[in-house]
Structure formats: structure tokens, C-alpha cells
Amino acid sequence: IFFRRGRGGGGEQAKVHPHVANESGLRMQLKEGAGLPQTLLNVHAGCAVFLLAMVLLQKWSVTQLHRIGYKQKSYALTFHRWAGRSILIAMVAMDAAGFLMGPYVAWENFTTFEYLFAAPWLLFFFGIYTFASKKTIRLHRLFGNMLLKACIATPLARLAGSLLQRSEYAKLRNWTDETSYYVGIASVSAFIAIWQVVDIAFVAMSPLNRAANRRRPVVRLKEKRE
């Protein structure tokens, strides 16, 4: 099996081994004689599923905290803290396993992609941990919401890449699986990024809005006497 490197099918040929993801059908080309280590693959996929489930449970715990109040010994707060620690550990394990599988991939630009993919997760890690430690709840919540968006976007991005690899548009453009993979993932990421910018703007403006409301004079209407 030969895989043409570079967009448009040009360039030198290299003998590679195909790999198709079970959950999305996403195609990748691995180096000759190489296969993704099953242990790393299980850790990477298992942590990703665990991460999504725990982040959703975290959001449930936040609703409970709003309902019962932020008491120091409440079950919701205890769960929130320990779930948060497990999320951070799973995030690091997922990224580490994915990064260690990089050398098996035959795509010449995949190392750059790995750095770009890992960078936001590291930002989420430090943002969530730092602002939780400082009890800056507003910014802690912001980074937590960033993580939730990333957990939702990742499977959608993989599915988009898989669909684009099999699309007529990619065939007409003579795109390789590598190019279709990057374009599909980048498209979903761009949409999520716009959503995130809106959230950041809302968080940035909320203190100004609260300050403006405090300065606004309160007009009380006198009850009319009959």
C-alpha cells in the first residue's frame, strides 16, 4: 500500500500500513511494519471516554452546589473536588498516550499537529488547577467550560475528518487522508473557538455589567393612595 505525502497527491511515495479507527472510521497511515501499541491506544481512548463522562458529572455537581449552597462538607463539593482531580489525571494520561503514539504515524506533519492538539489541554489543566487553588470561581468555571467544549468537539472533529476523507469534495481536490483529517478537525475546532470567544467576552464583560447595575439609581414608585 502506498501513500502519497502532501496535498494533491504529489511528492515521493512511502510504503505504509493503514489503520482505521473503530468508533469513527477515521483513516490513518502508519509506518511500514508498525501498528499502534494496544496499551497506548486503550489508555488514550479509555481516558477520553472517562474524561467526557466525568466532565458531565462535574456539571451535575455544580447544579447541586447551586441548589444546596457551597458548604464545606457537602457531598456535592466533595465529589466536585475528587472528580476534578481525576479529570486532571485523565487529561494528562490521554495526552501522554496520544503523544507516544505519534512516532508510529507516517504523516510527515503529524508531530506539528500533536503539539497544536496538546497545547489547549495543557492550558485547560493549568487554568482549572490554578484558579481552583486560588478559589477564583469565575475563571475556574470559564476553564471548566473550555474543557467541556473540547470534550464535545473532539469526537465530532474525528467524525468530520472521517466523513471528509470519504467525501467527493476531497476526491475532487485530490486531498490525501492526512489533509482531509486536518481540514475536518480544523473546521469543528474553528466553530468551537468562536463559541469560546463569545464565552470569554461574556465573562470579561460581566464585572462591568455588575458595576454598572450597582451605579444605576434605583427608582421606587410610591404607592398611590386611593
C-alpha angles and dihedrals in degrees: 000000000000127000121198111222120223135026118308096025096276130131134051124332125238128189109243143170119240123232125189121194112234097217100047108012090239110165124220132173117227129198117274112282092007129118128180109265107253093221093055091044092052092047092048095047096037093051091048092055092043090049094054092047094048094046090054090049088050090058089051090053089052090056089051091050090053089050100047099025131247098293117169095231101036119130091233093056092047091050091046092055097046093042088051091054092049090049092054091049092048090048092055093044092049093050093044093051092047092048092050090054091056097089090060093061117093096208110114095215097044096101090059090049091052092055092048091047095048096046098075092047090054089050090052091049096053094039095051095043097042098048093041089054091049091043090234092153098180094058093037088057091047093056090043089056089048089056092049091053091049092051090052094042098050099068090039090051092050090049091049090051091049093049092047092051088059097039127112089231091063090048092051091050089046090233121172122229088258094056093045089049093054095043093049093049093043092052094056091041091054091054092049090047091056089050089050094050089055090052092048091050090050092051091046093051098043096082089050091050092049091049091050091050091052091052093047111102116243113231115204119198115221115231112249115240115226 
